[in-house]
């Protein structure tokens, strides 16, 4: 009886340490303690109690194995999550750097675009001014061509007139010489 009680005490201590992880197991320990007190009445009850203790120990061992497996699984998952978080932090830093570079490039491009628009406006104004000058020069060219044409015609008339006059003078000289 004493030996059984000592075994029970040992099992109870093991049970109490596992009971901290599982609140439901505390209820089973209290149930086992109540059964032990009633088991002192007879040897048959003691044997049955011993069998219950052995069964409870198996259940606790199985629960402990399950819990240890769960703890290992949780540790692996935690390690994996920590790695993923670290990768995400690294990725966030990289993306932040890329965003800053992109924003900087965007600002540079916007400045270049503004400069290009300004240059386009200047070129458009210059083109308009050149077009106006070209039109004026074209009109001046046409006027000068017409003036040249008129002067050429006048020159031709003057040359024809001189030729006729020279011919007339020549005839006059010849007629004077003949006289």
PDB file of N, CA and C in Angstrom, residues 94-173:
ATOM      1  N   UNK A  94      14.739  47.150 -49.528  1.00  0.00           N
ATOM      2  CA  UNK A  94      15.071  47.242 -50.952  1.00  0.00           C
ATOM      3  C   UNK A  94      14.012  48.036 -51.700  1.00  0.00           C
ATOM      4  N   UNK A  95      12.735  47.749 -51.402  1.00  0.00           N
ATOM      5  CA  UNK A  95      11.650  48.473 -52.067  1.00  0.00           C
ATOM      6  C   UNK A  95      11.655  49.952 -51.693  1.00  0.00           C
ATOM      7  N   UNK A  96      11.998  50.241 -50.444  1.00  0.00           N
ATOM      8  CA  UNK A  96      12.077  51.634 -50.014  1.00  0.00           C
ATOM      9  C   UNK A  96      13.180  52.352 -50.787  1.00  0.00           C
ATOM     10  N   UNK A  97      14.320  51.682 -50.940  1.00  0.00           N
ATOM     11  CA  UNK A  97      15.424  52.263 -51.710  1.00  0.00           C
ATOM     12  C   UNK A  97      15.015  52.472 -53.161  1.00  0.00           C
ATOM     13  N   UNK A  98      14.352  51.459 -53.733  1.00  0.00           N
ATOM     14  CA  UNK A  98      13.901  51.562 -55.125  1.00  0.00           C
ATOM     15  C   UNK A  98      12.893  52.701 -55.262  1.00  0.00           C
ATOM     16  N   UNK A  99      11.989  52.833 -54.276  1.00  0.00           N
ATOM     17  CA  UNK A  99      10.999  53.904 -54.311  1.00  0.00           C
ATOM     18  C   UNK A  99      11.682  55.267 -54.277  1.00  0.00           C
ATOM     19  N   UNK A 100      12.674  55.409 -53.402  1.00  0.00           N
ATOM     20  CA  UNK A 100      13.395  56.685 -53.325  1.00  0.00           C
ATOM     21  C   UNK A 100      14.092  56.978 -54.645  1.00  0.00           C
ATOM     22  N   UNK A 101      14.745  55.945 -55.217  1.00  0.00           N
ATOM     23  CA  UNK A 101      15.422  56.135 -56.499  1.00  0.00           C
ATOM     24  C   UNK A 101      14.421  56.493 -57.589  1.00  0.00           C
ATOM     25  N   UNK A 102      13.261  55.818 -57.558  1.00  0.00           N
ATOM     26  CA  UNK A 102      12.230  56.088 -58.558  1.00  0.00           C
ATOM     27  C   UNK A 102      11.694  57.505 -58.410  1.00  0.00           C
ATOM     28  N   UNK A 103      11.467  57.918 -57.169  1.00  0.00           N
ATOM     29  CA  UNK A 103      10.977  59.275 -56.942  1.00  0.00           C
ATOM     30  C   UNK A 103      12.016  60.300 -57.390  1.00  0.00           C
ATOM     31  N   UNK A 104      13.275  60.003 -57.106  1.00  0.00           N
ATOM     32  CA  UNK A 104      14.346  60.897 -57.539  1.00  0.00           C
ATOM     33  C   UNK A 104      14.405  60.961 -59.065  1.00  0.00           C
ATOM     34  N   UNK A 105      14.320  59.789 -59.703  1.00  0.00           N
ATOM     35  CA  UNK A 105      14.331  59.740 -61.167  1.00  0.00           C
ATOM     36  C   UNK A 105      13.116  60.461 -61.732  1.00  0.00           C
ATOM     37  N   UNK A 106      11.961  60.309 -61.066  1.00  0.00           N
ATOM     38  CA  UNK A 106      10.740  60.979 -61.516  1.00  0.00           C
ATOM     39  C   UNK A 106      10.925  62.491 -61.466  1.00  0.00           C
ATOM     40  N   UNK A 107      11.526  62.970 -60.368  1.00  0.00           N
ATOM     41  CA  UNK A 107      11.770  64.408 -60.244  1.00  0.00           C
ATOM     42  C   UNK A 107      12.699  64.890 -61.350  1.00  0.00           C
ATOM     43  N   UNK A 108      13.763  64.120 -61.603  1.00  0.00           N
ATOM     44  CA  UNK A 108      14.706  64.490 -62.671  1.00  0.00           C
ATOM     45  C   UNK A 108      13.978  64.514 -64.015  1.00  0.00           C
ATOM     46  N   UNK A 109      13.172  63.472 -64.262  1.00  0.00           N
ATOM     47  CA  UNK A 109      12.438  63.411 -65.529  1.00  0.00           C
ATOM     48  C   UNK A 109      11.431  64.554 -65.648  1.00  0.00           C
ATOM     49  N   UNK A 110      10.768  64.883 -64.543  1.00  0.00           N
ATOM     50  CA  UNK A 110       9.826  66.003 -64.581  1.00  0.00           C
ATOM     51  C   UNK A 110      10.555  67.302 -64.892  1.00  0.00           C
ATOM     52  N   UNK A 111      11.731  67.479 -64.288  1.00  0.00           N
ATOM     53  CA  UNK A 111      12.525  68.681 -64.565  1.00  0.00           C
ATOM     54  C   UNK A 111      12.962  68.708 -66.021  1.00  0.00           C
ATOM     55  N   UNK A 112      13.430  67.553 -66.523  1.00  0.00           N
ATOM     56  CA  UNK A 112      13.831  67.472 -67.925  1.00  0.00           C
ATOM     57  C   UNK A 112      12.642  67.736 -68.835  1.00  0.00           C
ATOM     58  N   UNK A 113      11.474  67.192 -68.467  1.00  0.00           N
ATOM     59  CA  UNK A 113      10.269  67.401 -69.270  1.00  0.00           C
ATOM     60  C   UNK A 113       9.910  68.883 -69.303  1.00  0.00           C
ATOM     61  N   UNK A 114       9.990  69.549 -68.146  1.00  0.00           N
ATOM     62  CA  UNK A 114       9.709  70.982 -68.089  1.00  0.00           C
ATOM     63  C   UNK A 114      10.686  71.753 -68.968  1.00  0.00           C
ATOM     64  N   UNK A 115      11.965  71.368 -68.881  1.00  0.00           N
ATOM     65  CA  UNK A 115      12.981  72.032 -69.709  1.00  0.00           C
ATOM     66  C   UNK A 115      12.699  71.800 -71.191  1.00  0.00           C
ATOM     67  N   UNK A 116      12.299  70.560 -71.533  1.00  0.00           N
ATOM     68  CA  UNK A 116      11.980  70.252 -72.931  1.00  0.00           C
ATOM     69  C   UNK A 116      10.757  71.040 -73.405  1.00  0.00           C
ATOM     70  N   UNK A 117       9.741  71.152 -72.544  1.00  0.00           N
ATOM     71  CA  UNK A 117       8.569  71.947 -72.904  1.00  0.00           C
ATOM     72  C   UNK A 117       8.946  73.401 -73.142  1.00  0.00           C
ATOM     73  N   UNK A 118       9.804  73.927 -72.260  1.00  0.00           N
ATOM     74  CA  UNK A 118      10.255  75.300 -72.422  1.00  0.00           C
ATOM     75  C   UNK A 118      11.031  75.452 -73.729  1.00  0.00           C
ATOM     76  N   UNK A 119      11.925  74.480 -73.990  1.00  0.00           N
ATOM     77  CA  UNK A 119      12.702  74.523 -75.238  1.00  0.00           C
ATOM     78  C   UNK A 119      11.773  74.414 -76.438  1.00  0.00           C
ATOM     79  N   UNK A 120      10.735  73.581 -76.331  1.00  0.00           N
ATOM     80  CA  UNK A 120       9.768  73.428 -77.421  1.00  0.00           C
ATOM     81  C   UNK A 120       9.054  74.746 -77.670  1.00  0.00           C
ATOM     82  N   UNK A 121       8.668  75.416 -76.571  1.00  0.00           N
ATOM     83  CA  UNK A 121       7.991  76.705 -76.718  1.00  0.00           C
ATOM     84  C   UNK A 121       8.909  77.729 -77.379  1.00  0.00           C
ATOM     85  N   UNK A 122      10.187  77.718 -76.947  1.00  0.00           N
ATOM     86  CA  UNK A 122      11.153  78.636 -77.555  1.00  0.00           C
ATOM     87  C   UNK A 122      11.334  78.327 -79.033  1.00  0.00           C
ATOM     88  N   UNK A 123      11.441  77.018 -79.344  1.00  0.00           N
ATOM     89  CA  UNK A 123      11.609  76.630 -80.743  1.00  0.00           C
ATOM     90  C   UNK A 123      10.370  76.978 -81.561  1.00  0.00           C
ATOM     91  N   UNK A 124       9.189  76.789 -80.980  1.00  0.00           N
ATOM     92  CA  UNK A 124       7.956  77.131 -81.684  1.00  0.00           C
ATOM     93  C   UNK A 124       7.913  78.638 -81.965  1.00  0.00           C
ATOM     94  N   UNK A 125       8.292  79.437 -80.958  1.00  0.00           N
ATOM     95  CA  UNK A 125       8.322  80.888 -81.147  1.00  0.00           C
ATOM     96  C   UNK A 125       9.363  81.258 -82.203  1.00  0.00           C
ATOM     97  N   UNK A 126      10.528  80.615 -82.126  1.00  0.00           N
ATOM     98  CA  UNK A 126      11.597  80.871 -83.101  1.00  0.00           C
ATOM     99  C   UNK A 126      11.144  80.462 -84.498  1.00  0.00           C
ATOM    100  N   UNK A 127      10.453  79.303 -84.589  1.00  0.00           N
ATOM    101  CA  UNK A 127       9.961  78.825 -85.879  1.00  0.00           C
ATOM    102  C   UNK A 127       8.933  79.798 -86.447  1.00  0.00           C
ATOM    103  N   UNK A 128       8.044  80.280 -85.560  1.00  0.00           N
ATOM    104  CA  UNK A 128       7.028  81.226 -85.998  1.00  0.00           C
ATOM    105  C   UNK A 128       7.689  82.501 -86.495  1.00  0.00           C
ATOM    106  N   UNK A 129       8.695  82.962 -85.732  1.00  0.00           N
ATOM    107  CA  UNK A 129       9.430  84.157 -86.131  1.00  0.00           C
ATOM    108  C   UNK A 129      10.151  83.918 -87.450  1.00  0.00           C
ATOM    109  N   UNK A 130      10.778  82.734 -87.591  1.00  0.00           N
ATOM    110  CA  UNK A 130      11.482  82.390 -88.835  1.00  0.00           C
ATOM    111  C   UNK A 130      10.506  82.298 -89.992  1.00  0.00           C
ATOM    112  N   UNK A 131       9.337  81.727 -89.730  1.00  0.00           N
ATOM    113  CA  UNK A 131       8.323  81.616 -90.777  1.00  0.00           C
ATOM    114  C   UNK A 131       7.881  82.992 -91.236  1.00  0.00           C
ATOM    115  N   UNK A 132       7.704  83.890 -90.271  1.00  0.00           N
ATOM    116  CA  UNK A 132       7.321  85.269 -90.625  1.00  0.00           C
ATOM    117  C   UNK A 132       8.432  85.922 -91.434  1.00  0.00           C
ATOM    118  N   UNK A 133       9.678  85.763 -90.982  1.00  0.00           N
ATOM    119  CA  UNK A 133      10.812  86.325 -91.716  1.00  0.00           C
ATOM    120  C   UNK A 133      10.916  85.713 -93.103  1.00  0.00           C
ATOM    121  N   UNK A 134      10.678  84.390 -93.187  1.00  0.00           N
ATOM    122  CA  UNK A 134      10.734  83.703 -94.479  1.00  0.00           C
ATOM    123  C   UNK A 134       9.676  84.263 -95.416  1.00  0.00           C
ATOM    124  N   UNK A 135       8.485  84.487 -94.865  1.00  0.00           N
ATOM    125  CA  UNK A 135       7.395  85.051 -95.669  1.00  0.00           C
ATOM    126  C   UNK A 135       7.770  86.442 -96.159  1.00  0.00           C
ATOM    127  N   UNK A 136       8.329  87.254 -95.243  1.00  0.00           N
ATOM    128  CA  UNK A 136       8.751  88.608 -95.636  1.00  0.00           C
ATOM    129  C   UNK A 136       9.842  88.550 -96.702  1.00  0.00           C
ATOM    130  N   UNK A 137      10.805  87.621 -96.485  1.00  0.00           N
ATOM    131  CA  UNK A 137      11.892  87.487 -97.473  1.00  0.00           C
ATOM    132  C   UNK A 137      11.358  86.982 -98.798  1.00  0.00           C
ATOM    133  N   UNK A 138      10.385  86.075 -98.745  1.00  0.00           N
ATOM    134  CA  UNK A 138       9.777  85.564 -99.971  1.00  0.00           C
ATOM    135  C   UNK A 138       9.069  86.691-100.716  1.00  0.00           C
ATOM    136  N   UNK A 139       8.348  87.533 -99.983  1.00  0.00           N
ATOM    137  CA  UNK A 139       7.675  88.670-100.607  1.00  0.00           C
ATOM    138  C   UNK A 139       8.697  89.644-101.196  1.00  0.00           C
ATOM    139  N   UNK A 140       9.779  89.861-100.424  1.00  0.00           N
ATOM    140  CA  UNK A 140      10.842  90.763-100.900  1.00  0.00           C
ATOM    141  C   UNK A 140      11.497  90.194-102.148  1.00  0.00           C
ATOM    142  N   UNK A 141      11.696  88.861-102.160  1.00  0.00           N
ATOM    143  CA  UNK A 141      12.288  88.197-103.331  1.00  0.00           C
ATOM    144  C   UNK A 141      11.397  88.391-104.555  1.00  0.00           C
ATOM    145  N   UNK A 142      10.099  88.141-104.333  1.00  0.00           N
ATOM    146  CA  UNK A 142       9.145  88.309-105.440  1.00  0.00           C
ATOM    147  C   UNK A 142       9.161  89.749-105.932  1.00  0.00           C
ATOM    148  N   UNK A 143       9.146  90.698-105.036  1.00  0.00           N
ATOM    149  CA  UNK A 143       9.184  92.120-105.412  1.00  0.00           C
ATOM    150  C   UNK A 143      10.456  92.443-106.181  1.00  0.00           C
ATOM    151  N   UNK A 144      11.612  91.907-105.650  1.00  0.00           N
ATOM    152  CA  UNK A 144      12.891  92.174-106.326  1.00  0.00           C
ATOM    153  C   UNK A 144      12.946  91.504-107.695  1.00  0.00           C
ATOM    154  N   UNK A 145      12.361  90.282-107.804  1.00  0.00           N
ATOM    155  CA  UNK A 145      12.329  89.612-109.108  1.00  0.00           C
ATOM    156  C   UNK A 145      11.494  90.425-110.099  1.00  0.00           C
ATOM    157  N   UNK A 146      10.360  90.919-109.596  1.00  0.00           N
ATOM    158  CA  UNK A 146       9.529  91.756-110.471  1.00  0.00           C
ATOM    159  C   UNK A 146      10.268  93.029-110.871  1.00  0.00           C
ATOM    160  N   UNK A 147      10.988  93.627-109.909  1.00  0.00           N
ATOM    161  CA  UNK A 147      11.771  94.839-110.168  1.00  0.00           C
ATOM    162  C   UNK A 147      12.862  94.550-111.192  1.00  0.00           C
ATOM    163  N   UNK A 148      13.531  93.370-111.006  1.00  0.00           N
ATOM    164  CA  UNK A 148      14.582  92.973-111.966  1.00  0.00           C
ATOM    165  C   UNK A 148      13.981  92.775-113.352  1.00  0.00           C
ATOM    166  N   UNK A 149      12.827  92.117-113.377  1.00  0.00           N
ATOM    167  CA  UNK A 149      12.141  91.881-114.661  1.00  0.00           C
ATOM    168  C   UNK A 149      11.816  93.214-115.332  1.00  0.00           C
ATOM    169  N   UNK A 150      11.260  94.132-114.542  1.00  0.00           N
ATOM    170  CA  UNK A 150      10.914  95.444-115.079  1.00  0.00           C
ATOM    171  C   UNK A 150      12.147  96.182-115.579  1.00  0.00           C
ATOM    172  N   UNK A 151      13.238  96.115-114.732  1.00  0.00           N
ATOM    173  CA  UNK A 151      14.474  96.797-115.121  1.00  0.00           C
ATOM    174  C   UNK A 151      15.090  96.147-116.359  1.00  0.00           C
ATOM    175  N   UNK A 152      14.983  94.793-116.428  1.00  0.00           N
ATOM    176  CA  UNK A 152      15.502  94.093-117.611  1.00  0.00           C
ATOM    177  C   UNK A 152      14.742  94.544-118.854  1.00  0.00           C
ATOM    178  N   UNK A 153      13.432  94.655-118.707  1.00  0.00           N
ATOM    179  CA  UNK A 153      12.628  95.109-119.850  1.00  0.00           C
ATOM    180  C   UNK A 153      12.978  96.541-120.230  1.00  0.00           C
ATOM    181  N   UNK A 154      13.148  97.390-119.225  1.00  0.00           N
ATOM    182  CA  UNK A 154      13.525  98.782-119.502  1.00  0.00           C
ATOM    183  C   UNK A 154      14.896  98.844-120.157  1.00  0.00           C
ATOM    184  N   UNK A 155      15.821  97.977-119.642  1.00  0.00           N
ATOM    185  CA  UNK A 155      17.168  97.950-120.212  1.00  0.00           C
ATOM    186  C   UNK A 155      17.104  97.503-121.673  1.00  0.00           C
ATOM    187  N   UNK A 156      16.296  96.504-121.920  1.00  0.00           N
ATOM    188  CA  UNK A 156      16.163  96.006-123.292  1.00  0.00           C
ATOM    189  C   UNK A 156      15.577  97.089-124.193  1.00  0.00           C
ATOM    190  N   UNK A 157      14.561  97.777-123.667  1.00  0.00           N
ATOM    191  CA  UNK A 157      13.964  98.864-124.453  1.00  0.00           C
ATOM    192  C   UNK A 157      14.990  99.944-124.715  1.00  0.00           C
ATOM    193  N   UNK A 158      15.772 100.251-123.646  1.00  0.00           N
ATOM    194  CA  UNK A 158      16.786 101.297-123.787  1.00  0.00           C
ATOM    195  C   UNK A 158      17.843 100.846-124.787  1.00  0.00           C
ATOM    196  N   UNK A 159      18.261  99.562-124.716  1.00  0.00           N
ATOM    197  CA  UNK A 159      19.253  99.044-125.666  1.00  0.00           C
ATOM    198  C   UNK A 159      18.685  99.058-127.083  1.00  0.00           C
ATOM    199  N   UNK A 160      17.419  98.626-127.208  1.00  0.00           N
ATOM    200  CA  UNK A 160      16.784  98.653-128.534  1.00  0.00           C
ATOM    201  C   UNK A 160      16.717 100.088-129.043  1.00  0.00           C
ATOM    202  N   UNK A 161      16.348 100.950-128.156  1.00  0.00           N
ATOM    203  CA  UNK A 161      16.246 102.361-128.530  1.00  0.00           C
ATOM    204  C   UNK A 161      17.605 102.908-128.915  1.00  0.00           C
ATOM    205  N   UNK A 162      18.661 102.529-128.167  1.00  0.00           N
ATOM    206  CA  UNK A 162      20.024 102.977-128.484  1.00  0.00           C
ATOM    207  C   UNK A 162      20.484 102.393-129.821  1.00  0.00           C
ATOM    208  N   UNK A 163      20.142 101.092-130.014  1.00  0.00           N
ATOM    209  CA  UNK A 163      20.528 100.445-131.263  1.00  0.00           C
ATOM    210  C   UNK A 163      19.859 101.163-132.443  1.00  0.00           C
ATOM    211  N   UNK A 164      18.590 101.462-132.261  1.00  0.00           N
ATOM    212  CA  UNK A 164      17.866 102.154-133.334  1.00  0.00           C
ATOM    213  C   UNK A 164      18.458 103.544-133.529  1.00  0.00           C
ATOM    214  N   UNK A 165      18.750 104.195-132.405  1.00  0.00           N
ATOM    215  CA  UNK A 165      19.316 105.541-132.476  1.00  0.00           C
ATOM    216  C   UNK A 165      20.687 105.505-133.104  1.00  0.00           C
ATOM    217  N   UNK A 166      21.500 104.501-132.743  1.00  0.00           N
ATOM    218  CA  UNK A 166      22.830 104.374-133.342  1.00  0.00           C
ATOM    219  C   UNK A 166      22.702 104.088-134.846  1.00  0.00           C
ATOM    220  N   UNK A 167      21.725 103.222-135.168  1.00  0.00           N
ATOM    221  CA  UNK A 167      21.496 102.929-136.589  1.00  0.00           C
ATOM    222  C   UNK A 167      21.085 104.193-137.334  1.00  0.00           C
ATOM    223  N   UNK A 168      20.212 104.991-136.679  1.00  0.00           N
ATOM    224  CA  UNK A 168      19.769 106.250-137.283  1.00  0.00           C
ATOM    225  C   UNK A 168      20.924 107.219-137.441  1.00  0.00           C
ATOM    226  N   UNK A 169      21.795 107.285-136.478  1.00  0.00           N
ATOM    227  CA  UNK A 169      22.945 108.180-136.532  1.00  0.00           C
ATOM    228  C   UNK A 169      23.916 107.707-137.606  1.00  0.00           C
ATOM    229  N   UNK A 170      24.058 106.423-137.664  1.00  0.00           N
ATOM    230  CA  UNK A 170      24.944 105.882-138.688  1.00  0.00           C
ATOM    231  C   UNK A 170      24.412 106.245-140.083  1.00  0.00           C
ATOM    232  N   UNK A 171      23.113 106.098-140.228  1.00  0.00           N
ATOM    233  CA  UNK A 171      22.510 106.448-141.517  1.00  0.00           C
ATOM    234  C   UNK A 171      22.654 107.954-141.763  1.00  0.00           C
ATOM    235  N   UNK A 172      22.493 108.689-140.696  1.00  0.00           N
ATOM    236  CA  UNK A 172      22.622 110.126-140.802  1.00  0.00           C
ATOM    237  C   UNK A 172      24.044 110.492-141.207  1.00  0.00           C
ATOM    238  N   UNK A 173      25.009 109.820-140.606  1.00  0.00           N
ATOM    239  CA  UNK A 173      26.407 110.084-140.932  1.00  0.00           C
ATOM    240  C   UNK A 173      26.658 109.691-142.375  1.00  0.00           C
TER     241      UNK A 173
END
